[in-house]
Amino acid sequence: MNNRYLPAPEVLKWARATILTEGGALYNKDHAHLEYADVQFLWAPEGFVKAGRTVLGQCEEVTFRCGPWQKGRQQQQMADWFGMVPDFLITLDASYCLACSDAEFCALVEHELYHIAQEMDEFGAPAFNKYGLPKLCMRSHDVEEFIGVVRRYGASEDVQRMIDAAKTPPEVARINIARACGTCLLKAA
């Protein structure tokens, strides 16, 4: 296993063709606002633990809140990796992705993509920039709750929506996942 952080253009190419573009094998209209988004993927050599949970992927809006030299170094690193500084960066644990199933990989990538939302304007409608492209922002998880709270007090409206979704069959059939990433070019990462 490589101990370096490496750009993952193959993941971006796969995600665009498979998930983000209408007609893709696993196309998800929930991500329609990301079709032309400035997103890049990065392999990390391993995950990390935060608040007692293993982190396998992370989406972040790329910003530099630091002094001029540190900012310059960080911008240069991004430019060296991607040719420019992207608006959003999704980092994936390469060691996990080498071992996980196709369905687990697809779920991880989509989980991180769901963190990039389209901003809403003052009227609650989707917001667009001056070029007509969606204005993007970071989004939290749909549900943030403890099992013990649900067990003791019942499900909130958000938790109930998650329960209802979990009770339905998956929208993406296993065969479609296998066709979309069965040869898993990611195993070469």
PDB file of C-alpha atoms in Angstrom:
ATOM      1  CA  MET A   1       0.000   0.000   0.000  1.00  0.00           C
ATOM      2  CA  ASN A   2       1.307   3.413  -0.956  1.00  0.00           C
ATOM      3  CA  ASN A   3       1.736   5.873   1.945  1.00  0.00           C
ATOM      4  CA  ARG A   4       1.153   8.948  -0.217  1.00  0.00           C
ATOM      5  CA  TYR A   5      -1.878  11.056  -0.914  1.00  0.00           C
ATOM      6  CA  LEU A   6      -2.587  10.735  -4.628  1.00  0.00           C
ATOM      7  CA  PRO A   7      -5.050  12.357  -7.023  1.00  0.00           C
ATOM      8  CA  ALA A   8      -7.824   9.989  -8.113  1.00  0.00           C
ATOM      9  CA  PRO A   9      -8.922  11.230 -11.558  1.00  0.00           C
ATOM     10  CA  GLU A  10     -10.211   7.741 -12.381  1.00  0.00           C
ATOM     11  CA  VAL A  11     -12.776   8.041  -9.579  1.00  0.00           C
ATOM     12  CA  LEU A  12     -13.960  11.429 -10.854  1.00  0.00           C
ATOM     13  CA  LYS A  13     -14.248  10.058 -14.394  1.00  0.00           C
ATOM     14  CA  TRP A  14     -16.173   7.012 -13.134  1.00  0.00           C
ATOM     15  CA  ALA A  15     -18.470   9.076 -10.865  1.00  0.00           C
ATOM     16  CA  ARG A  16     -19.283  11.531 -13.662  1.00  0.00           C
ATOM     17  CA  ALA A  17     -20.026   8.768 -16.190  1.00  0.00           C
ATOM     18  CA  THR A  18     -21.855   6.461 -13.795  1.00  0.00           C
ATOM     19  CA  ILE A  19     -23.628   8.577 -11.144  1.00  0.00           C
ATOM     20  CA  LEU A  20     -23.645  12.252 -12.147  1.00  0.00           C
ATOM     21  CA  THR A  21     -24.546  12.108 -15.839  1.00  0.00           C
ATOM     22  CA  GLU A  22     -28.076  11.311 -16.962  1.00  0.00           C
ATOM     23  CA  GLY A  23     -28.068   7.903 -18.610  1.00  0.00           C
ATOM     24  CA  GLY A  24     -25.230   6.617 -16.414  1.00  0.00           C
ATOM     25  CA  ALA A  25     -25.642   3.073 -15.072  1.00  0.00           C
ATOM     26  CA  LEU A  26     -26.219   4.363 -11.503  1.00  0.00           C
ATOM     27  CA  TYR A  27     -27.443   7.879 -12.370  1.00  0.00           C
ATOM     28  CA  ASN A  28     -28.927   9.671  -9.365  1.00  0.00           C
ATOM     29  CA  LYS A  29     -30.994  12.774 -10.097  1.00  0.00           C
ATOM     30  CA  ASP A  30     -30.367  13.880  -6.494  1.00  0.00           C
ATOM     31  CA  HIS A  31     -26.909  14.892  -7.756  1.00  0.00           C
ATOM     32  CA  ALA A  32     -28.074  16.725 -10.905  1.00  0.00           C
ATOM     33  CA  HIS A  33     -26.613  19.967  -9.527  1.00  0.00           C
ATOM     34  CA  LEU A  34     -23.146  18.343  -9.564  1.00  0.00           C
ATOM     35  CA  GLU A  35     -22.956  17.511 -13.272  1.00  0.00           C
ATOM     36  CA  TYR A  36     -20.539  20.396 -13.930  1.00  0.00           C
ATOM     37  CA  ALA A  37     -19.323  20.934 -10.358  1.00  0.00           C
ATOM     38  CA  ASP A  38     -15.644  21.600  -9.696  1.00  0.00           C
ATOM     39  CA  VAL A  39     -14.971  18.469  -7.618  1.00  0.00           C
ATOM     40  CA  GLN A  40     -11.809  16.395  -7.377  1.00  0.00           C
ATOM     41  CA  PHE A  41     -11.067  13.068  -5.666  1.00  0.00           C
ATOM     42  CA  LEU A  42      -7.975  12.171  -3.659  1.00  0.00           C
ATOM     43  CA  TRP A  43      -6.728   8.832  -2.340  1.00  0.00           C
ATOM     44  CA  ALA A  44      -5.550   8.803   1.288  1.00  0.00           C
ATOM     45  CA  PRO A  45      -3.328   5.903   2.395  1.00  0.00           C
ATOM     46  CA  GLU A  46      -5.698   5.047   5.261  1.00  0.00           C
ATOM     47  CA  GLY A  47      -8.683   6.280   7.233  1.00  0.00           C
ATOM     48  CA  PHE A  48      -8.602   7.897  10.646  1.00  0.00           C
ATOM     49  CA  VAL A  49     -10.656   7.864  13.837  1.00  0.00           C
ATOM     50  CA  LYS A  50     -12.710  10.883  14.865  1.00  0.00           C
ATOM     51  CA  ALA A  51     -15.088  10.940  17.836  1.00  0.00           C
ATOM     52  CA  GLY A  52     -14.774   7.160  18.131  1.00  0.00           C
ATOM     53  CA  ARG A  53     -15.747   6.445  14.497  1.00  0.00           C
ATOM     54  CA  THR A  54     -13.542   5.401  11.611  1.00  0.00           C
ATOM     55  CA  VAL A  55     -13.601   7.929   8.774  1.00  0.00           C
ATOM     56  CA  LEU A  56     -13.339   6.307   5.327  1.00  0.00           C
ATOM     57  CA  GLY A  57     -14.202   9.347   3.222  1.00  0.00           C
ATOM     58  CA  GLN A  58     -14.457  13.085   3.635  1.00  0.00           C
ATOM     59  CA  CYS A  59     -15.906  15.845   1.494  1.00  0.00           C
ATOM     60  CA  GLU A  60     -14.768  19.397   2.044  1.00  0.00           C
ATOM     61  CA  GLU A  61     -15.166  22.769   0.455  1.00  0.00           C
ATOM     62  CA  VAL A  62     -11.622  23.828  -0.372  1.00  0.00           C
ATOM     63  CA  THR A  63     -10.762  26.988   1.537  1.00  0.00           C
ATOM     64  CA  PHE A  64      -7.519  28.264   2.967  1.00  0.00           C
ATOM     65  CA  ARG A  65      -7.789  30.044   6.317  1.00  0.00           C
ATOM     66  CA  CYS A  66      -4.148  30.685   7.050  1.00  0.00           C
ATOM     67  CA  GLY A  67      -1.205  32.986   6.458  1.00  0.00           C
ATOM     68  CA  PRO A  68       0.087  33.856   2.978  1.00  0.00           C
ATOM     69  CA  TRP A  69       2.935  31.311   2.854  1.00  0.00           C
ATOM     70  CA  GLN A  70       0.863  28.447   4.190  1.00  0.00           C
ATOM     71  CA  LYS A  71      -1.926  29.390   1.787  1.00  0.00           C
ATOM     72  CA  GLY A  72       0.581  29.532  -1.066  1.00  0.00           C
ATOM     73  CA  ARG A  73       1.938  26.079  -0.217  1.00  0.00           C
ATOM     74  CA  GLN A  74      -1.555  24.607  -0.030  1.00  0.00           C
ATOM     75  CA  GLN A  75      -2.632  26.210  -3.308  1.00  0.00           C
ATOM     76  CA  GLN A  76       0.553  24.977  -4.979  1.00  0.00           C
ATOM     77  CA  GLN A  77      -0.072  21.426  -3.702  1.00  0.00           C
ATOM     78  CA  MET A  78      -3.613  21.473  -5.132  1.00  0.00           C
ATOM     79  CA  ALA A  79      -2.363  22.855  -8.449  1.00  0.00           C
ATOM     80  CA  ASP A  80       0.350  20.171  -8.581  1.00  0.00           C
ATOM     81  CA  TRP A  81      -2.240  17.452  -7.940  1.00  0.00           C
ATOM     82  CA  PHE A  82      -5.160  18.708 -10.043  1.00  0.00           C
ATOM     83  CA  GLY A  83      -3.882  21.505 -12.284  1.00  0.00           C
ATOM     84  CA  MET A  84      -5.943  24.023 -10.313  1.00  0.00           C
ATOM     85  CA  VAL A  85      -7.572  24.506  -6.903  1.00  0.00           C
ATOM     86  CA  PRO A  86     -10.956  22.711  -6.938  1.00  0.00           C
ATOM     87  CA  ASP A  87     -14.045  24.046  -5.193  1.00  0.00           C
ATOM     88  CA  PHE A  88     -14.652  20.690  -3.463  1.00  0.00           C
ATOM     89  CA  LEU A  89     -12.366  17.794  -2.558  1.00  0.00           C
ATOM     90  CA  ILE A  90     -13.466  14.257  -1.716  1.00  0.00           C
ATOM     91  CA  THR A  91     -10.781  12.182   0.004  1.00  0.00           C
ATOM     92  CA  LEU A  92     -11.197   8.396   0.160  1.00  0.00           C
ATOM     93  CA  ASP A  93      -9.361   5.776   2.232  1.00  0.00           C
ATOM     94  CA  ALA A  94      -7.549   3.800  -0.488  1.00  0.00           C
ATOM     95  CA  SER A  95      -6.916   0.781   1.753  1.00  0.00           C
ATOM     96  CA  TYR A  96     -10.648   0.478   2.496  1.00  0.00           C
ATOM     97  CA  CYS A  97     -11.589   0.976  -1.159  1.00  0.00           C
ATOM     98  CA  LEU A  98      -9.211  -1.813  -2.213  1.00  0.00           C
ATOM     99  CA  ALA A  99     -11.012  -4.270   0.077  1.00  0.00           C
ATOM    100  CA  CYS A 100     -14.652  -3.148   0.068  1.00  0.00           C
ATOM    101  CA  SER A 101     -17.420  -4.499  -2.152  1.00  0.00           C
ATOM    102  CA  ASP A 102     -18.653  -2.624  -5.207  1.00  0.00           C
ATOM    103  CA  ALA A 103     -21.845  -1.679  -3.339  1.00  0.00           C
ATOM    104  CA  GLU A 104     -19.847  -0.380  -0.360  1.00  0.00           C
ATOM    105  CA  PHE A 105     -17.656   1.682  -2.676  1.00  0.00           C
ATOM    106  CA  CYS A 106     -20.659   3.151  -4.504  1.00  0.00           C
ATOM    107  CA  ALA A 107     -22.313   3.983  -1.176  1.00  0.00           C
ATOM    108  CA  LEU A 108     -19.143   5.691   0.093  1.00  0.00           C
ATOM    109  CA  VAL A 109     -18.763   7.831  -3.038  1.00  0.00           C
ATOM    110  CA  GLU A 110     -22.451   8.802  -3.044  1.00  0.00           C
ATOM    111  CA  HIS A 111     -22.359   9.561   0.680  1.00  0.00           C
ATOM    112  CA  GLU A 112     -19.592  12.078   0.065  1.00  0.00           C
ATOM    113  CA  LEU A 113     -21.352  13.513  -3.011  1.00  0.00           C
ATOM    114  CA  TYR A 114     -24.495  14.075  -0.913  1.00  0.00           C
ATOM    115  CA  HIS A 115     -22.484  16.494   1.226  1.00  0.00           C
ATOM    116  CA  ILE A 116     -22.353  18.908  -1.741  1.00  0.00           C
ATOM    117  CA  ALA A 117     -25.747  20.596  -1.944  1.00  0.00           C
ATOM    118  CA  GLN A 118     -27.241  23.328  -4.050  1.00  0.00           C
ATOM    119  CA  GLU A 119     -27.770  26.571  -2.150  1.00  0.00           C
ATOM    120  CA  MET A 120     -31.291  27.943  -1.860  1.00  0.00           C
ATOM    121  CA  ASP A 121     -32.210  31.565  -2.489  1.00  0.00           C
ATOM    122  CA  GLU A 122     -34.227  33.773  -0.127  1.00  0.00           C
ATOM    123  CA  PHE A 123     -37.464  32.256  -1.500  1.00  0.00           C
ATOM    124  CA  GLY A 124     -36.383  28.651  -0.959  1.00  0.00           C
ATOM    125  CA  ALA A 125     -35.711  27.997  -4.653  1.00  0.00           C
ATOM    126  CA  PRO A 126     -32.432  26.572  -5.982  1.00  0.00           C
ATOM    127  CA  ALA A 127     -29.816  29.334  -6.349  1.00  0.00           C
ATOM    128  CA  PHE A 128     -27.623  29.831  -9.419  1.00  0.00           C
ATOM    129  CA  ASN A 129     -24.512  31.911 -10.070  1.00  0.00           C
ATOM    130  CA  LYS A 130     -24.168  34.582 -12.750  1.00  0.00           C
ATOM    131  CA  TYR A 131     -23.226  31.904 -15.302  1.00  0.00           C
ATOM    132  CA  GLY A 132     -26.403  29.913 -14.663  1.00  0.00           C
ATOM    133  CA  LEU A 133     -24.623  27.134 -12.799  1.00  0.00           C
ATOM    134  CA  PRO A 134     -25.863  25.877  -9.418  1.00  0.00           C
ATOM    135  CA  LYS A 135     -24.436  27.644  -6.353  1.00  0.00           C
ATOM    136  CA  LEU A 136     -23.016  24.903  -4.178  1.00  0.00           C
ATOM    137  CA  CYS A 137     -22.490  24.547  -0.438  1.00  0.00           C
ATOM    138  CA  MET A 138     -21.745  21.890   2.153  1.00  0.00           C
ATOM    139  CA  ARG A 139     -24.619  19.895   3.637  1.00  0.00           C
ATOM    140  CA  SER A 140     -24.861  17.947   6.894  1.00  0.00           C
ATOM    141  CA  HIS A 141     -26.232  14.430   7.241  1.00  0.00           C
ATOM    142  CA  ASP A 142     -29.989  13.929   7.037  1.00  0.00           C
ATOM    143  CA  VAL A 143     -30.047  12.273  10.455  1.00  0.00           C
ATOM    144  CA  GLU A 144     -27.842  12.857  13.491  1.00  0.00           C
ATOM    145  CA  GLU A 145     -29.190  10.825  16.400  1.00  0.00           C
ATOM    146  CA  PHE A 146     -28.253   8.213  18.987  1.00  0.00           C
ATOM    147  CA  ILE A 147     -29.819   4.753  18.910  1.00  0.00           C
ATOM    148  CA  GLY A 148     -30.442   5.029  22.665  1.00  0.00           C
ATOM    149  CA  VAL A 149     -32.539   8.190  22.217  1.00  0.00           C
ATOM    150  CA  VAL A 150     -34.659   6.512  19.536  1.00  0.00           C
ATOM    151  CA  ARG A 151     -34.996   3.375  21.680  1.00  0.00           C
ATOM    152  CA  ARG A 152     -36.099   5.395  24.722  1.00  0.00           C
ATOM    153  CA  TYR A 153     -38.172   8.182  23.171  1.00  0.00           C
ATOM    154  CA  GLY A 154     -39.048   7.074  19.671  1.00  0.00           C
ATOM    155  CA  ALA A 155     -38.084   8.301  16.252  1.00  0.00           C
ATOM    156  CA  SER A 156     -38.090  11.970  15.325  1.00  0.00           C
ATOM    157  CA  GLU A 157     -39.538  12.917  11.940  1.00  0.00           C
ATOM    158  CA  ASP A 158     -36.060  12.798  10.345  1.00  0.00           C
ATOM    159  CA  VAL A 159     -35.256   9.421  11.892  1.00  0.00           C
ATOM    160  CA  GLN A 160     -38.644   8.066  10.812  1.00  0.00           C
ATOM    161  CA  ARG A 161     -37.917   9.067   7.203  1.00  0.00           C
ATOM    162  CA  MET A 162     -34.632   7.147   7.461  1.00  0.00           C
ATOM    163  CA  ILE A 163     -36.455   4.117   8.908  1.00  0.00           C
ATOM    164  CA  ASP A 164     -39.020   4.269   6.099  1.00  0.00           C
ATOM    165  CA  ALA A 165     -36.248   4.456   3.483  1.00  0.00           C
ATOM    166  CA  ALA A 166     -34.463   1.486   5.074  1.00  0.00           C
ATOM    167  CA  LYS A 167     -37.646  -0.614   4.867  1.00  0.00           C
ATOM    168  CA  THR A 168     -37.890  -0.256   1.070  1.00  0.00           C
ATOM    169  CA  PRO A 169     -35.814  -2.265  -1.390  1.00  0.00           C
ATOM    170  CA  PRO A 170     -32.677  -0.492  -2.651  1.00  0.00           C
ATOM    171  CA  GLU A 171     -33.273   1.640  -5.748  1.00  0.00           C
ATOM    172  CA  VAL A 172     -30.075   0.306  -7.319  1.00  0.00           C
ATOM    173  CA  ALA A 173     -30.030  -3.422  -8.034  1.00  0.00           C
ATOM    174  CA  ARG A 174     -26.859  -5.378  -7.184  1.00  0.00           C
ATOM    175  CA  ILE A 175     -26.535  -6.397 -10.840  1.00  0.00           C
ATOM    176  CA  ASN A 176     -26.423  -2.722 -11.884  1.00  0.00           C
ATOM    177  CA  ILE A 177     -23.698  -2.050  -9.334  1.00  0.00           C
ATOM    178  CA  ALA A 178     -21.668  -4.996 -10.637  1.00  0.00           C
ATOM    179  CA  ARG A 179     -22.045  -3.758 -14.216  1.00  0.00           C
ATOM    180  CA  ALA A 180     -21.064  -0.215 -13.216  1.00  0.00           C
ATOM    181  CA  CYS A 181     -17.949  -1.098 -11.252  1.00  0.00           C
ATOM    182  CA  GLY A 182     -17.466  -4.838 -11.432  1.00  0.00           C
ATOM    183  CA  THR A 183     -14.024  -4.633 -13.014  1.00  0.00           C
ATOM    184  CA  CYS A 184     -13.311  -2.083 -10.329  1.00  0.00           C
ATOM    185  CA  LEU A 185     -10.593   0.037 -11.817  1.00  0.00           C
ATOM    186  CA  LEU A 186     -10.175   1.226  -8.238  1.00  0.00           C
ATOM    187  CA  LYS A 187      -8.377  -1.974  -7.294  1.00  0.00           C
ATOM    188  CA  ALA A 188      -5.418  -0.508  -9.152  1.00  0.00           C
ATOM    189  CA  ALA A 189      -5.292   2.550  -6.879  1.00  0.00           C
TER     190      ALA A 189
END
